[in-house]
Amino acid sequence: DQQVKQNSPSLSVQEGRISILNCDYTNSMFDYFLWYKKYPAEGPTFLISISSIKDKNEDGRFTVFLNKSAKHLSLHIVPSQPGDSAVYFCAAKTGANNLFFGTGTRLTVIP
Amino acid sequence: GAVVSQHPSRVICKSGTSVKIECRSLDFQATTMFWYRQFPKQSLMLMATSNEGSKATYEQGVEKDKFLINHASLTLSTLTVTSAHPEDSSFYICSARGDPRGGRQETQYFGPGTRLLVL
């Protein structure tokens, strides 16, 4: 049972434009959400997170939005850069429990 | 940021042999360590969770006698794939959860992964 879903396996964006990666979840008990970036043959790197008490968290070019009523979160990258090309995983957890990962979205930023 | 290392990064072994993978949190003490497996084009699948000094908790479908996990200290966990077979070939990633600042804001940090190929 996939509790965290990323329905778009891939996304291509022109350099300088905005990249929007989406994630949906089914478990309303999730209270903490994270985005990880992963390059091939490397482990995921923590990017940004958001607590369920917030609806937005911003860090430089990266902003995560949380819509609890829709059980949806998104990661915005603006402006997109070629170095942002990677696979992005969203993840969610309840309290100190384990992370549940989505299946990932491969972002390609075209120079 | 916090650093988690894995060794080796890549290993090729013959069928029937055992392989040990080490995972270390280099600049923080990890209250919990996790082992994941990733098949091509698929998500990270949690194999087991371990706390220092106690037995690992395995996810459903993961054979604990085949994937031996030892969490010897707050900075070291090992995964041993015993009697490896070609179907065990995969990308294994460890993760450590802790707060590098010594506080209670824990985040999960990942190692670079180990590519295992069983011939």
PDB file of C-alpha atoms in Angstrom:
ATOM      1  CA  ASP A   1       0.000   0.000   0.000  1.00  0.00           C
ATOM      2  CA  GLN A   2       1.670   3.161  -1.242  1.00  0.00           C
ATOM      3  CA  GLN A   3       0.887   5.816   1.360  1.00  0.00           C
ATOM      4  CA  VAL A   4       2.940   8.449  -0.395  1.00  0.00           C
ATOM      5  CA  LYS A   5       2.519   8.871  -4.120  1.00  0.00           C
ATOM      6  CA  GLN A   6       4.306  10.817  -6.786  1.00  0.00           C
ATOM      7  CA  ASN A   7       2.223  10.386  -9.890  1.00  0.00           C
ATOM      8  CA  SER A   8       4.606  12.038 -12.305  1.00  0.00           C
ATOM      9  CA  PRO A   9       7.635   9.830 -12.915  1.00  0.00           C
ATOM     10  CA  SER A  10       9.392  12.557 -14.875  1.00  0.00           C
ATOM     11  CA  LEU A  11       9.366  16.293 -15.514  1.00  0.00           C
ATOM     12  CA  SER A  12      11.313  18.448 -17.960  1.00  0.00           C
ATOM     13  CA  VAL A  13      11.712  22.166 -17.423  1.00  0.00           C
ATOM     14  CA  GLN A  14      13.648  24.885 -19.212  1.00  0.00           C
ATOM     15  CA  GLU A  15      16.493  26.477 -17.289  1.00  0.00           C
ATOM     16  CA  GLY A  16      15.340  29.581 -15.445  1.00  0.00           C
ATOM     17  CA  ARG A  17      11.715  28.496 -15.280  1.00  0.00           C
ATOM     18  CA  ILE A  18       9.859  27.090 -12.301  1.00  0.00           C
ATOM     19  CA  SER A  19       9.843  23.363 -11.521  1.00  0.00           C
ATOM     20  CA  ILE A  20       6.850  22.065  -9.600  1.00  0.00           C
ATOM     21  CA  LEU A  21       7.012  18.565  -8.195  1.00  0.00           C
ATOM     22  CA  ASN A  22       3.886  17.104  -6.665  1.00  0.00           C
ATOM     23  CA  CYS A  23       3.240  14.545  -3.983  1.00  0.00           C
ATOM     24  CA  ASP A  24       0.038  13.104  -2.523  1.00  0.00           C
ATOM     25  CA  TYR A  25      -0.448  11.077   0.622  1.00  0.00           C
ATOM     26  CA  THR A  26      -3.236   9.027   2.097  1.00  0.00           C
ATOM     27  CA  ASN A  27      -2.418   8.883   5.805  1.00  0.00           C
ATOM     28  CA  SER A  28      -3.911  11.874   7.603  1.00  0.00           C
ATOM     29  CA  MET A  29      -1.733  11.099  10.640  1.00  0.00           C
ATOM     30  CA  PHE A  30       1.451  12.164   8.861  1.00  0.00           C
ATOM     31  CA  ASP A  31       2.777  15.247  10.608  1.00  0.00           C
ATOM     32  CA  TYR A  32       6.134  15.840   8.981  1.00  0.00           C
ATOM     33  CA  PHE A  33       7.042  15.907   5.327  1.00  0.00           C
ATOM     34  CA  LEU A  34      10.411  15.971   3.618  1.00  0.00           C
ATOM     35  CA  TRP A  35      11.872  16.242   0.151  1.00  0.00           C
ATOM     36  CA  TYR A  36      15.047  14.440  -0.826  1.00  0.00           C
ATOM     37  CA  LYS A  37      17.153  14.808  -3.939  1.00  0.00           C
ATOM     38  CA  LYS A  38      18.971  11.821  -5.365  1.00  0.00           C
ATOM     39  CA  TYR A  39      21.626  11.519  -8.044  1.00  0.00           C
ATOM     40  CA  PRO A  40      22.280   8.145  -9.724  1.00  0.00           C
ATOM     41  CA  ALA A  41      24.294   5.693  -7.609  1.00  0.00           C
ATOM     42  CA  GLU A  42      24.191   8.041  -4.618  1.00  0.00           C
ATOM     43  CA  GLY A  43      22.115   8.173  -1.477  1.00  0.00           C
ATOM     44  CA  PRO A  44      19.308  10.732  -1.151  1.00  0.00           C
ATOM     45  CA  THR A  45      20.219  14.160   0.144  1.00  0.00           C
ATOM     46  CA  PHE A  46      17.866  16.001   2.442  1.00  0.00           C
ATOM     47  CA  LEU A  47      16.525  19.117   0.753  1.00  0.00           C
ATOM     48  CA  ILE A  48      13.716  20.725   2.705  1.00  0.00           C
ATOM     49  CA  SER A  49      10.991  19.770   5.144  1.00  0.00           C
ATOM     50  CA  ILE A  50       7.730  21.055   6.526  1.00  0.00           C
ATOM     51  CA  SER A  51       5.749  20.374   9.637  1.00  0.00           C
ATOM     52  CA  SER A  52       2.019  19.816   9.414  1.00  0.00           C
ATOM     53  CA  ILE A  53       1.407  22.959  11.446  1.00  0.00           C
ATOM     54  CA  LYS A  54       2.700  25.033   8.545  1.00  0.00           C
ATOM     55  CA  ASP A  55       1.551  25.403   4.971  1.00  0.00           C
ATOM     56  CA  LYS A  56       4.725  26.809   3.485  1.00  0.00           C
ATOM     57  CA  ASN A  57       8.446  26.614   4.073  1.00  0.00           C
ATOM     58  CA  GLU A  58      11.025  28.399   1.981  1.00  0.00           C
ATOM     59  CA  ASP A  59      14.775  27.901   1.667  1.00  0.00           C
ATOM     60  CA  GLY A  60      16.468  29.834  -1.082  1.00  0.00           C
ATOM     61  CA  ARG A  61      15.222  28.630  -4.448  1.00  0.00           C
ATOM     62  CA  PHE A  62      13.219  25.827  -2.850  1.00  0.00           C
ATOM     63  CA  THR A  63       9.724  26.206  -1.402  1.00  0.00           C
ATOM     64  CA  VAL A  64       7.512  23.440  -0.117  1.00  0.00           C
ATOM     65  CA  PHE A  65       3.769  23.918   0.102  1.00  0.00           C
ATOM     66  CA  LEU A  66       1.460  21.743   2.164  1.00  0.00           C
ATOM     67  CA  ASN A  67      -2.286  21.448   1.655  1.00  0.00           C
ATOM     68  CA  LYS A  68      -3.514  19.232   4.473  1.00  0.00           C
ATOM     69  CA  SER A  69      -7.133  19.189   3.400  1.00  0.00           C
ATOM     70  CA  ALA A  70      -6.123  17.866  -0.003  1.00  0.00           C
ATOM     71  CA  LYS A  71      -3.330  15.690   1.450  1.00  0.00           C
ATOM     72  CA  HIS A  72      -1.022  17.207  -1.087  1.00  0.00           C
ATOM     73  CA  LEU A  73       2.376  18.793  -1.003  1.00  0.00           C
ATOM     74  CA  SER A  74       4.513  20.300  -3.680  1.00  0.00           C
ATOM     75  CA  LEU A  75       8.095  21.414  -4.132  1.00  0.00           C
ATOM     76  CA  HIS A  76       8.764  24.543  -6.158  1.00  0.00           C
ATOM     77  CA  ILE A  77      12.211  25.257  -7.521  1.00  0.00           C
ATOM     78  CA  VAL A  78      12.719  28.678  -9.010  1.00  0.00           C
ATOM     79  CA  PRO A  79      14.702  29.471 -10.999  1.00  0.00           C
ATOM     80  CA  SER A  80      15.527  25.942 -12.110  1.00  0.00           C
ATOM     81  CA  GLN A  81      19.151  25.189 -12.880  1.00  0.00           C
ATOM     82  CA  PRO A  82      20.745  22.298 -14.820  1.00  0.00           C
ATOM     83  CA  GLY A  83      22.358  21.109 -11.583  1.00  0.00           C
ATOM     84  CA  ASP A  84      18.885  20.531 -10.180  1.00  0.00           C
ATOM     85  CA  SER A  85      18.455  17.597 -12.568  1.00  0.00           C
ATOM     86  CA  ALA A  86      17.984  14.574 -10.306  1.00  0.00           C
ATOM     87  CA  VAL A  87      15.322  12.315  -8.882  1.00  0.00           C
ATOM     88  CA  TYR A  88      13.246  13.937  -6.161  1.00  0.00           C
ATOM     89  CA  PHE A  89      11.564  11.864  -3.484  1.00  0.00           C
ATOM     90  CA  CYS A  90       8.941  13.136  -1.109  1.00  0.00           C
ATOM     91  CA  ALA A  91       8.626  11.408   2.231  1.00  0.00           C
ATOM     92  CA  ALA A  92       6.291  11.575   5.193  1.00  0.00           C
ATOM     93  CA  LYS A  93       6.225  10.333   8.757  1.00  0.00           C
ATOM     94  CA  THR A  94       4.233  10.336  11.943  1.00  0.00           C
ATOM     95  CA  GLY A  95       6.099  11.441  15.052  1.00  0.00           C
ATOM     96  CA  ALA A  96       9.305   9.477  15.469  1.00  0.00           C
ATOM     97  CA  ASN A  97       8.191   6.707  13.183  1.00  0.00           C
ATOM     98  CA  ASN A  98       9.767   5.643   9.938  1.00  0.00           C
ATOM     99  CA  LEU A  99       9.680   7.585   6.722  1.00  0.00           C
ATOM    100  CA  PHE A 100       7.399   6.546   3.906  1.00  0.00           C
ATOM    101  CA  PHE A 101       8.783   7.445   0.501  1.00  0.00           C
ATOM    102  CA  GLY A 102       7.124   8.209  -2.776  1.00  0.00           C
ATOM    103  CA  THR A 103       8.370   6.572  -5.967  1.00  0.00           C
ATOM    104  CA  GLY A 104      10.256   9.652  -7.093  1.00  0.00           C
ATOM    105  CA  THR A 105      10.068  12.149  -9.933  1.00  0.00           C
ATOM    106  CA  ARG A 106      12.981  12.549 -12.307  1.00  0.00           C
ATOM    107  CA  LEU A 107      13.534  16.240 -12.997  1.00  0.00           C
ATOM    108  CA  THR A 108      15.468  17.274 -16.082  1.00  0.00           C
ATOM    109  CA  VAL A 109      16.382  20.932 -16.403  1.00  0.00           C
ATOM    110  CA  ILE A 110      17.184  21.767 -19.999  1.00  0.00           C
ATOM    111  CA  PRO A 111      19.894  24.404 -20.507  1.00  0.00           C
TER     112      PRO A 111
ATOM    113  CA  GLY B   1      25.455  19.077   6.827  1.00  0.00           C
ATOM    114  CA  ALA B   2      25.469  15.739   8.559  1.00  0.00           C
ATOM    115  CA  VAL B   3      27.546  13.026   6.929  1.00  0.00           C
ATOM    116  CA  VAL B   4      26.752   9.366   6.727  1.00  0.00           C
ATOM    117  CA  SER B   5      29.312   7.120   5.097  1.00  0.00           C
ATOM    118  CA  GLN B   6      28.983   3.646   3.644  1.00  0.00           C
ATOM    119  CA  HIS B   7      31.666   1.147   2.823  1.00  0.00           C
ATOM    120  CA  PRO B   8      32.189  -0.334   0.346  1.00  0.00           C
ATOM    121  CA  SER B   9      30.587   1.780  -2.353  1.00  0.00           C
ATOM    122  CA  ARG B  10      30.561  -1.122  -4.752  1.00  0.00           C
ATOM    123  CA  VAL B  11      31.084  -4.850  -4.338  1.00  0.00           C
ATOM    124  CA  ILE B  12      31.021  -7.803  -6.678  1.00  0.00           C
ATOM    125  CA  CYS B  13      30.880 -11.251  -5.162  1.00  0.00           C
ATOM    126  CA  LYS B  14      30.267 -14.837  -6.113  1.00  0.00           C
ATOM    127  CA  SER B  15      26.992 -16.551  -5.383  1.00  0.00           C
ATOM    128  CA  GLY B  16      26.993 -18.183  -1.961  1.00  0.00           C
ATOM    129  CA  THR B  17      29.405 -15.781  -0.306  1.00  0.00           C
ATOM    130  CA  SER B  18      28.571 -13.240   2.392  1.00  0.00           C
ATOM    131  CA  VAL B  19      29.026  -9.509   2.076  1.00  0.00           C
ATOM    132  CA  LYS B  20      29.238  -6.962   4.881  1.00  0.00           C
ATOM    133  CA  ILE B  21      28.299  -3.323   4.379  1.00  0.00           C
ATOM    134  CA  GLU B  22      29.222  -0.701   6.977  1.00  0.00           C
ATOM    135  CA  CYS B  23      27.302   2.466   7.715  1.00  0.00           C
ATOM    136  CA  ARG B  24      28.722   5.225   9.888  1.00  0.00           C
ATOM    137  CA  SER B  25      27.386   8.555  11.055  1.00  0.00           C
ATOM    138  CA  LEU B  26      30.505  10.698  11.033  1.00  0.00           C
ATOM    139  CA  ASP B  27      29.547  13.831  12.914  1.00  0.00           C
ATOM    140  CA  PHE B  28      26.571  12.905  15.041  1.00  0.00           C
ATOM    141  CA  GLN B  29      25.202  10.105  17.155  1.00  0.00           C
ATOM    142  CA  ALA B  30      22.397   8.286  15.465  1.00  0.00           C
ATOM    143  CA  THR B  31      19.585   7.168  17.704  1.00  0.00           C
ATOM    144  CA  THR B  32      18.252   4.967  14.950  1.00  0.00           C
ATOM    145  CA  MET B  33      19.685   3.554  11.753  1.00  0.00           C
ATOM    146  CA  PHE B  34      17.793   2.246   8.773  1.00  0.00           C
ATOM    147  CA  TRP B  35      18.626   0.012   5.845  1.00  0.00           C
ATOM    148  CA  TYR B  36      16.940   0.490   2.486  1.00  0.00           C
ATOM    149  CA  ARG B  37      17.077  -1.284  -0.805  1.00  0.00           C
ATOM    150  CA  GLN B  38      16.405   0.269  -4.158  1.00  0.00           C
ATOM    151  CA  PHE B  39      15.724  -1.566  -7.384  1.00  0.00           C
ATOM    152  CA  PRO B  40      16.096   0.292 -10.692  1.00  0.00           C
ATOM    153  CA  LYS B  41      13.393   2.901 -11.266  1.00  0.00           C
ATOM    154  CA  GLN B  42      11.706   2.068  -7.980  1.00  0.00           C
ATOM    155  CA  SER B  43      11.350   3.778  -4.654  1.00  0.00           C
ATOM    156  CA  LEU B  44      13.420   3.201  -1.583  1.00  0.00           C
ATOM    157  CA  MET B  45      12.136   0.158   0.249  1.00  0.00           C
ATOM    158  CA  LEU B  46      12.781  -0.017   3.971  1.00  0.00           C
ATOM    159  CA  MET B  47      14.327  -3.320   4.955  1.00  0.00           C
ATOM    160  CA  ALA B  48      14.911  -2.895   8.661  1.00  0.00           C
ATOM    161  CA  THR B  49      15.235  -0.422  11.500  1.00  0.00           C
ATOM    162  CA  SER B  50      17.772  -0.735  14.261  1.00  0.00           C
ATOM    163  CA  ASN B  51      18.471   1.010  17.537  1.00  0.00           C
ATOM    164  CA  GLU B  52      21.851   0.803  19.170  1.00  0.00           C
ATOM    165  CA  GLY B  53      22.204  -2.230  21.387  1.00  0.00           C
ATOM    166  CA  SER B  54      18.922  -3.850  20.451  1.00  0.00           C
ATOM    167  CA  LYS B  55      17.731  -6.236  17.775  1.00  0.00           C
ATOM    168  CA  ALA B  56      16.709  -4.853  14.431  1.00  0.00           C
ATOM    169  CA  THR B  57      13.084  -4.676  13.411  1.00  0.00           C
ATOM    170  CA  TYR B  58      12.584  -6.140   9.958  1.00  0.00           C
ATOM    171  CA  GLU B  59       9.902  -5.159   7.492  1.00  0.00           C
ATOM    172  CA  GLN B  60       7.503  -7.765   6.254  1.00  0.00           C
ATOM    173  CA  GLY B  61       9.040  -9.979   3.620  1.00  0.00           C
ATOM    174  CA  VAL B  62      12.649  -9.301   4.616  1.00  0.00           C
ATOM    175  CA  GLU B  63      14.481 -12.397   5.825  1.00  0.00           C
ATOM    176  CA  LYS B  64      16.286 -11.567   9.036  1.00  0.00           C
ATOM    177  CA  ASP B  65      18.539 -14.617   8.755  1.00  0.00           C
ATOM    178  CA  LYS B  66      19.660 -13.508   5.342  1.00  0.00           C
ATOM    179  CA  PHE B  67      20.128  -9.834   6.067  1.00  0.00           C
ATOM    180  CA  LEU B  68      21.936  -9.644   9.383  1.00  0.00           C
ATOM    181  CA  ILE B  69      22.024  -6.236  10.999  1.00  0.00           C
ATOM    182  CA  ASN B  70      24.325  -5.287  13.828  1.00  0.00           C
ATOM    183  CA  HIS B  71      24.090  -1.880  15.461  1.00  0.00           C
ATOM    184  CA  ALA B  72      27.197  -1.907  17.625  1.00  0.00           C
ATOM    185  CA  SER B  73      27.322   1.748  18.574  1.00  0.00           C
ATOM    186  CA  LEU B  74      25.553   5.065  18.086  1.00  0.00           C
ATOM    187  CA  THR B  75      27.682   5.701  15.016  1.00  0.00           C
ATOM    188  CA  LEU B  76      28.004   2.288  13.362  1.00  0.00           C
ATOM    189  CA  SER B  77      25.622  -0.218  11.856  1.00  0.00           C
ATOM    190  CA  THR B  78      26.456  -3.145   9.593  1.00  0.00           C
ATOM    191  CA  LEU B  79      24.370  -5.115   7.147  1.00  0.00           C
ATOM    192  CA  THR B  80      25.587  -8.578   6.203  1.00  0.00           C
ATOM    193  CA  VAL B  81      24.037 -10.259   3.204  1.00  0.00           C
ATOM    194  CA  THR B  82      24.563 -13.928   3.914  1.00  0.00           C
ATOM    195  CA  SER B  83      24.830 -16.555   1.179  1.00  0.00           C
ATOM    196  CA  ALA B  84      24.209 -13.933  -1.467  1.00  0.00           C
ATOM    197  CA  HIS B  85      22.457 -14.868  -4.687  1.00  0.00           C
ATOM    198  CA  PRO B  86      22.035 -12.933  -7.949  1.00  0.00           C
ATOM    199  CA  GLU B  87      18.554 -11.797  -6.913  1.00  0.00           C
ATOM    200  CA  ASP B  88      20.177  -9.966  -3.987  1.00  0.00           C
ATOM    201  CA  SER B  89      21.943  -7.705  -6.453  1.00  0.00           C
ATOM    202  CA  SER B  90      20.686  -4.230  -5.696  1.00  0.00           C
ATOM    203  CA  PHE B  91      21.545  -0.787  -4.379  1.00  0.00           C
ATOM    204  CA  TYR B  92      21.621  -0.782  -0.578  1.00  0.00           C
ATOM    205  CA  ILE B  93      21.359   2.512   1.255  1.00  0.00           C
ATOM    206  CA  CYS B  94      21.702   3.128   4.954  1.00  0.00           C
ATOM    207  CA  SER B  95      20.278   6.050   6.834  1.00  0.00           C
ATOM    208  CA  ALA B  96      20.938   7.505  10.250  1.00  0.00           C
ATOM    209  CA  ARG B  97      18.545   9.594  12.247  1.00  0.00           C
ATOM    210  CA  GLY B  98      19.789  12.188  14.687  1.00  0.00           C
ATOM    211  CA  ASP B  99      20.444  15.851  15.292  1.00  0.00           C
ATOM    212  CA  PRO B 100      23.990  16.972  14.358  1.00  0.00           C
ATOM    213  CA  ARG B 101      23.526  19.949  16.664  1.00  0.00           C
ATOM    214  CA  GLY B 102      22.939  17.641  19.607  1.00  0.00           C
ATOM    215  CA  GLY B 103      19.376  18.776  19.998  1.00  0.00           C
ATOM    216  CA  ARG B 104      16.087  17.022  19.501  1.00  0.00           C
ATOM    217  CA  GLN B 105      15.381  18.143  15.960  1.00  0.00           C
ATOM    218  CA  GLU B 106      16.083  14.820  14.305  1.00  0.00           C
ATOM    219  CA  THR B 107      16.364  14.386  10.601  1.00  0.00           C
ATOM    220  CA  GLN B 108      17.132  11.302   8.602  1.00  0.00           C
ATOM    221  CA  TYR B 109      20.400  11.453   6.664  1.00  0.00           C
ATOM    222  CA  PHE B 110      21.383   8.975   4.012  1.00  0.00           C
ATOM    223  CA  GLY B 111      24.612   7.306   3.095  1.00  0.00           C
ATOM    224  CA  PRO B 112      25.865   7.256  -0.505  1.00  0.00           C
ATOM    225  CA  GLY B 113      24.730   3.679  -1.046  1.00  0.00           C
ATOM    226  CA  THR B 114      26.432   0.392  -1.884  1.00  0.00           C
ATOM    227  CA  ARG B 115      25.995  -1.279  -5.236  1.00  0.00           C
ATOM    228  CA  LEU B 116      26.021  -5.064  -4.771  1.00  0.00           C
ATOM    229  CA  LEU B 117      26.402  -7.361  -7.742  1.00  0.00           C
ATOM    230  CA  VAL B 118      26.217 -11.086  -7.125  1.00  0.00           C
ATOM    231  CA  LEU B 119      27.501 -13.223  -9.960  1.00  0.00           C
TER     232      LEU B 119
END
